[in-house]
Coordinates of C-alpha atoms in Angstrom, one line a residue:
M1 CA 65.3 88.9 111.7
R2 CA 66.2 92.8 112.3
Y3 CA 70.1 91.2 113.4
I4 CA 69.6 88.9 110.9
D5 CA 68.8 91.7 107.3
E6 CA 72.1 94.0 108.6
Y7 CA 74.4 91.1 108.8
R8 CA 73.0 89.7 104.9
N9 CA 71.8 93.9 104.0
P10 CA 72.5 94.2 100.1
L11 CA 73.4 97.4 99.9
L12 CA 76.0 97.2 102.7
A13 CA 77.5 94.7 100.9
R14 CA 77.8 96.2 97.9
G15 CA 78.9 99.7 99.6
L16 CA 81.8 97.2 101.4
L17 CA 82.5 95.2 97.6
D18 CA 83.3 99.1 96.0
R19 CA 85.3 99.6 99.4
I20 CA 87.5 97.1 98.2
A21 CA 87.2 97.8 95.4
A22 CA 88.7 100.9 95.7
L23 CA 91.3 99.4 98.6
A24 CA 92.7 96.2 95.8
G25 CA 92.8 99.1 92.9
R26 CA 95.7 100.7 95.2
I27 CA 98.3 98.3 97.2
G28 CA 98.3 97.6 93.0
R29 CA 99.9 93.8 93.1
P30 CA 98.2 90.3 94.3
V31 CA 96.9 89.7 97.6
T32 CA 96.4 86.3 99.1
L33 CA 94.9 85.7 102.3
M34 CA 93.5 82.6 104.6
E35 CA 90.0 81.9 106.0
V36 CA 90.8 79.5 108.6
C37 CA 87.2 78.7 109.4
G38 CA 84.9 75.6 108.3
S39 CA 82.2 78.1 108.8
H40 CA 83.6 81.2 107.1
T41 CA 84.4 78.8 104.2
Q42 CA 81.4 77.6 104.1
A43 CA 79.5 81.0 103.9
I44 CA 82.1 82.0 101.8
G45 CA 80.9 79.2 98.8
R46 CA 77.3 79.9 99.9
Y47 CA 77.4 83.9 99.8
G48 CA 79.3 84.0 96.1
I49 CA 81.9 85.7 97.8
R50 CA 85.0 84.5 96.1
S51 CA 83.7 85.4 92.6
L52 CA 82.9 89.0 93.7
L53 CA 86.4 90.2 94.9
P54 CA 88.5 91.6 92.5
P55 CA 90.6 90.0 91.1
S56 CA 94.1 90.2 92.3
I57 CA 92.7 88.9 95.9
R58 CA 93.0 85.7 96.1
L59 CA 91.0 84.1 99.1
V60 CA 92.4 80.4 99.9
S61 CA 90.5 78.4 102.7
G62 CA 93.2 76.7 105.5
P63 CA 92.7 74.0 108.0
G64 CA 89.9 75.7 109.5
C65 CA 87.5 71.4 110.1
P66 CA 88.7 69.8 112.8
V67 CA 87.4 66.5 111.1
C68 CA 88.9 67.5 107.7
V69 CA 92.5 68.0 110.1
T70 CA 91.8 64.6 112.0
S71 CA 95.0 62.3 111.0
I72 CA 94.6 59.3 109.6
R73 CA 96.4 57.6 112.1
D74 CA 94.1 59.2 114.3
V75 CA 90.5 58.0 112.7
D76 CA 92.5 54.4 112.3
A77 CA 91.6 54.7 116.1
A78 CA 89.3 55.2 115.7
H79 CA 87.8 52.7 114.4
H80 CA 89.6 49.4 116.2
L81 CA 88.5 51.3 119.4
A82 CA 84.6 50.7 118.3
A83 CA 84.2 47.9 117.1
L84 CA 85.9 46.0 120.2
P85 CA 83.1 43.6 122.0
G86 CA 81.0 45.2 124.8
L87 CA 81.9 48.7 124.4
I88 CA 80.4 51.9 123.4
F89 CA 81.9 54.4 120.8
A90 CA 80.3 58.1 121.3
V91 CA 81.1 60.5 118.0
F92 CA 79.6 63.8 116.8
G93 CA 77.8 63.0 113.5
D94 CA 80.6 63.9 110.9
M95 CA 82.8 61.6 111.9
M96 CA 80.5 58.8 111.5
R97 CA 82.0 59.0 107.5
V98 CA 85.4 59.8 107.2
P99 CA 87.0 57.1 106.2
G100 CA 90.2 54.6 107.7
T101 CA 92.9 53.3 106.1
G102 CA 91.8 50.9 103.4
G103 CA 88.2 53.1 103.3
K104 CA 86.0 51.2 105.7
T105 CA 84.2 54.5 108.1
L106 CA 82.4 54.5 111.6
Q107 CA 79.1 53.9 109.8
Q108 CA 80.4 50.8 107.7
L109 CA 80.9 50.0 110.7
R110 CA 77.8 50.6 112.9
A111 CA 76.3 48.7 109.6
S112 CA 78.0 45.2 111.0
G113 CA 77.2 45.4 114.1
A114 CA 79.6 47.9 116.5
E115 CA 77.5 50.4 119.8
I116 CA 78.2 52.8 117.2
R117 CA 76.2 56.1 118.9
V118 CA 76.0 59.4 117.4
V119 CA 75.7 62.3 120.1
P120 CA 74.9 66.2 119.8
S121 CA 76.5 67.6 122.4
A122 CA 80.0 66.2 124.5
L123 CA 77.7 66.3 128.0
D124 CA 75.5 63.1 126.9
I125 CA 78.3 60.7 127.1
V126 CA 78.2 61.2 131.0
A127 CA 74.5 60.2 130.9
M128 CA 75.6 57.9 128.7
A129 CA 77.5 56.0 130.7
E130 CA 75.5 56.5 133.9
N131 CA 72.9 54.9 132.1
E132 CA 74.6 52.3 131.2
P133 CA 76.6 50.3 133.6
G134 CA 78.1 47.1 132.6
G135 CA 79.6 48.8 129.7
E136 CA 82.4 50.9 128.4
V137 CA 82.0 54.2 126.5
V138 CA 84.2 55.9 125.1
F139 CA 83.6 58.5 123.3
M140 CA 86.1 60.5 120.2
G141 CA 86.9 64.4 121.6
I142 CA 87.5 65.9 118.3
G143 CA 87.7 70.0 117.6
F144 CA 89.1 73.1 118.3
E145 CA 89.5 75.1 121.3
T146 CA 85.7 75.5 121.2
T147 CA 84.8 72.2 121.3
A148 CA 87.3 71.1 123.9
P149 CA 85.6 73.4 126.8
T150 CA 83.0 71.1 126.6
V151 CA 84.4 67.8 126.7
A152 CA 86.7 69.6 129.5
A153 CA 83.4 69.9 131.5
A154 CA 81.7 66.4 130.9
L155 CA 84.8 65.1 132.3
R156 CA 85.1 66.8 135.4
T157 CA 81.1 66.4 135.8
A158 CA 81.6 62.2 135.4
D159 CA 85.0 63.1 138.0
R160 CA 82.7 64.7 140.8
K161 CA 80.1 61.8 140.1
G162 CA 82.3 59.3 140.5
I163 CA 81.7 57.5 136.6
G164 CA 83.9 54.8 135.9
N165 CA 83.0 53.5 132.4
L166 CA 83.2 56.2 130.3
S167 CA 87.1 57.6 128.6
V168 CA 87.9 59.4 125.8
L169 CA 89.8 59.3 122.5
S170 CA 91.4 62.9 122.5
V171 CA 91.7 64.4 118.5
H172 CA 91.8 67.7 120.0
K173 CA 93.8 70.4 118.4
L174 CA 94.6 74.0 119.6
V175 CA 94.3 76.6 115.9
P176 CA 97.3 79.4 116.6
P177 CA 100.1 76.3 116.2
A178 CA 98.6 75.3 113.1
L179 CA 99.2 78.9 112.2
R180 CA 102.2 79.7 112.6
L181 CA 103.5 77.0 110.8
L182 CA 101.0 78.3 107.9
L183 CA 102.7 81.9 108.2
A184 CA 106.0 80.4 107.6
D185 CA 105.2 78.0 104.7
P186 CA 106.7 79.9 101.3
A187 CA 104.4 78.0 99.0
L188 CA 101.6 80.3 100.9
N189 CA 102.9 83.9 101.3
L190 CA 99.5 84.9 103.1
D191 CA 99.6 88.9 103.3
G192 CA 96.9 88.0 106.1
F193 CA 94.4 85.7 108.0
L194 CA 90.8 85.6 108.7
C195 CA 90.3 84.5 112.0
P196 CA 88.1 81.9 113.0
G197 CA 84.9 83.6 114.7
H198 CA 83.7 80.6 117.1
V199 CA 87.5 79.3 118.1
S200 CA 88.0 82.9 119.3
T201 CA 84.9 83.9 121.2
M202 CA 87.6 81.4 123.7
I203 CA 91.0 81.9 123.3
G204 CA 90.4 85.4 122.0
S205 CA 91.8 88.3 119.6
R206 CA 95.4 88.5 122.1
A207 CA 96.2 84.3 121.4
Y208 CA 96.5 85.6 117.3
A209 CA 99.6 88.4 118.5
F210 CA 102.1 86.7 117.1
I211 CA 100.3 87.0 113.2
A212 CA 101.0 91.3 113.9
E213 CA 104.8 90.4 115.0
A214 CA 105.1 87.9 111.9
G215 CA 104.1 91.6 109.5
R216 CA 101.0 90.1 108.8
A217 CA 97.2 90.9 108.4
A218 CA 94.6 89.5 110.7
V219 CA 90.9 90.6 111.5
V220 CA 88.6 87.8 113.9
T221 CA 85.2 88.0 112.1
G222 CA 82.0 86.9 112.5
F223 CA 79.5 84.4 110.0
E224 CA 77.3 87.1 107.7
P225 CA 77.9 88.1 104.2
V226 CA 78.7 91.7 105.7
D227 CA 80.9 89.9 108.4
I228 CA 83.3 88.5 105.9
L229 CA 83.0 91.7 104.2
E230 CA 83.7 93.8 106.7
G231 CA 86.6 91.2 107.8
L232 CA 88.1 91.4 104.4
L233 CA 88.5 94.8 103.9
M234 CA 89.6 95.3 107.3
L235 CA 92.5 93.2 106.9
L236 CA 93.1 94.7 102.9
E237 CA 93.3 98.5 105.1
Q238 CA 96.5 96.6 106.6
V239 CA 97.7 95.5 104.2
D240 CA 97.7 98.8 102.8
A241 CA 98.9 100.8 105.3
P242 CA 102.1 100.2 107.6
R243 CA 100.4 98.8 110.4
R244 CA 99.9 95.4 111.2
E245 CA 97.1 94.3 113.9
V246 CA 94.6 91.7 115.4
A247 CA 91.2 93.8 114.6
I248 CA 88.3 92.8 115.9
Q249 CA 85.2 93.1 113.4
Y250 CA 83.4 90.5 115.3
S251 CA 82.7 92.3 118.6
R252 CA 79.5 91.5 119.1
G253 CA 81.3 87.7 119.7
V254 CA 84.6 88.6 121.0
R255 CA 86.9 89.9 123.3
P256 CA 90.5 91.4 123.8
E257 CA 90.4 88.3 126.3
G258 CA 88.6 85.2 125.6
N259 CA 86.5 83.3 127.6
P260 CA 89.3 82.8 130.5
R261 CA 86.7 80.7 132.8
A262 CA 86.6 78.6 129.5
M263 CA 89.7 78.1 128.9
A264 CA 90.7 77.1 132.2
L265 CA 88.4 74.2 132.3
M266 CA 89.7 73.5 129.4
H267 CA 93.7 73.7 130.7
E268 CA 92.8 71.7 133.9
V269 CA 91.4 68.5 132.1
F270 CA 93.9 68.8 129.3
E271 CA 97.3 68.8 128.6
T272 CA 99.3 70.1 125.4
G273 CA 101.3 68.7 123.5
D274 CA 102.5 67.1 119.9
A275 CA 99.7 65.8 117.2
E276 CA 99.7 64.6 113.4
W277 CA 97.6 67.3 111.3
R278 CA 96.2 65.3 108.0
G279 CA 97.9 67.3 105.5
L280 CA 100.6 69.4 107.6
G281 CA 102.4 66.8 109.2
T282 CA 103.3 66.6 113.1
I283 CA 102.9 69.8 114.7
E284 CA 104.2 70.8 118.1
G285 CA 102.1 71.4 121.5
S286 CA 98.7 71.7 119.2
G287 CA 97.1 69.0 120.6
L288 CA 95.0 68.0 123.6
S289 CA 95.5 64.6 125.2
I290 CA 94.5 63.9 128.9
S291 CA 95.8 65.7 131.9
R292 CA 97.8 63.7 134.6
A293 CA 95.1 64.5 137.6
Y294 CA 92.5 62.8 134.9
E295 CA 94.2 59.7 133.6
R296 CA 91.3 57.5 134.4
F297 CA 89.8 58.9 131.5
D298 CA 92.5 58.4 128.5
A299 CA 90.4 56.1 126.3
R300 CA 95.1 55.8 124.9
K301 CA 95.6 54.3 128.9
R302 CA 92.7 52.3 129.4
F303 CA 92.9 50.5 126.4
A304 CA 95.9 49.2 124.0
I305 CA 95.6 51.1 121.0
P306 CA 97.9 48.7 118.5
E307 CA 100.4 50.5 115.6
M308 CA 98.5 50.1 112.7
A309 CA 100.1 50.9 109.2
S310 CA 98.3 53.6 108.3
A311 CA 97.6 55.1 105.1
E312 CA 95.7 57.8 102.9
V313 CA 93.6 56.8 100.5
P314 CA 95.8 57.5 96.8
G315 CA 94.8 60.1 94.8
C316 CA 93.4 62.3 97.9
A317 CA 94.5 66.0 98.1
C318 CA 93.3 66.5 100.7
G319 CA 96.0 67.4 102.3
E320 CA 97.1 69.6 100.0
I321 CA 93.7 71.7 100.2
L322 CA 94.4 72.0 103.7
R323 CA 97.0 74.0 103.3
G324 CA 95.5 76.1 100.9
I325 CA 97.8 74.9 98.1
R326 CA 95.2 73.1 95.9
E327 CA 92.0 73.9 95.5
P328 CA 89.5 71.0 95.0
A329 CA 88.6 71.2 91.4
T330 CA 92.9 70.7 91.4
C331 CA 92.1 67.3 93.1
P332 CA 91.8 64.3 89.9
L333 CA 88.9 62.7 92.1
F334 CA 87.1 65.6 92.3
R335 CA 83.3 65.2 91.5
R336 CA 84.7 61.8 89.9
L337 CA 85.1 59.4 92.5
C338 CA 83.8 61.5 95.4
T339 CA 81.6 63.5 95.8
P340 CA 79.1 64.1 99.0
A341 CA 77.2 60.8 98.8
D342 CA 80.0 58.9 98.9
P343 CA 83.0 61.1 100.0
V344 CA 86.7 59.6 98.8
G345 CA 87.8 62.6 101.8
P346 CA 87.4 64.0 104.6
C347 CA 87.5 67.7 103.0
M348 CA 84.4 66.3 101.4
V349 CA 82.7 64.3 104.2
S350 CA 81.9 67.0 106.7
S351 CA 79.7 70.6 106.0
E352 CA 82.9 72.7 106.9
G353 CA 84.9 70.6 103.9
T354 CA 86.5 72.8 101.8
C355 CA 85.6 70.0 99.0
A356 CA 82.1 70.0 100.2
A357 CA 82.0 73.9 100.0
H358 CA 82.9 74.0 96.4
Y359 CA 81.0 71.3 94.9
R360 CA 77.8 72.7 96.6
Y361 CA 78.0 75.6 95.9
G362 CA 80.8 76.2 93.1

């Protein structure tokens, strides 16, 4: 409890806000900063941090929600597999309500009789495959560098146990390539990034060196209000000074080198390649597919997934919201046809989605 109180201390927060206001006045121009983590987006909304910042500081949300950035084509591929007879499709809970082309969801497919199971952890799929020797188990591997090593651990365990009825539809994404793309976007003109805390525990702060090399500020930040405010202050200090660096505010969880063992395991089981992101298009070297050594666990090779005429929901602005060039309130569907109870786009489905955070916290 002492730990939580320290990072939610209102006196500390007030002091940081005063310093942010003074520094913003000294900078004397508009500053645009982006948070690139769904947990940050939710915390910023929950604690009303945007409303506490000076008017010259604009904080925009980036593509930090893995459910949200999964392309409609990959969602449709998952739906195709989940509907196959005799197949058990395992998935994290947030994906259940993400609409595919035509608006159908995994939740609706399950109601129609498809064998779809929600799992809390990737390691659960190993036991599931062992307990269902007569059926094929397919897991939708989704997430950034935080989640991918856990899926890699599950597949290495399955390989060592000789399990033959398990495969993964990998739609994993890597964060740094997306940040490189956003850095070059003239529509954003970003001054700096609030870098993700969870991902950074794995890849480390050194993975963002290209941000400083491009002349922008970067701070890896934790998730409590004092964490976020201190991270914003550290970003503004870089904007105000001639130096640019990748600083670590979240030092209790992140090291410059990250977690080399987890990264080594991830790269043993997966290999990098191009990947399609919702709103950002295809980004070179931003995806993880099953490596050749583990290809017998690759659902894309085990099952024939046909080419499908995938199409986004008309009127949904999720893609532009994920790029940070639109706010949820500017989407014509927001709060009207698209709500957390009946979401149209993935940004409203996940609790880490920008639209869900704006809907809940304003």
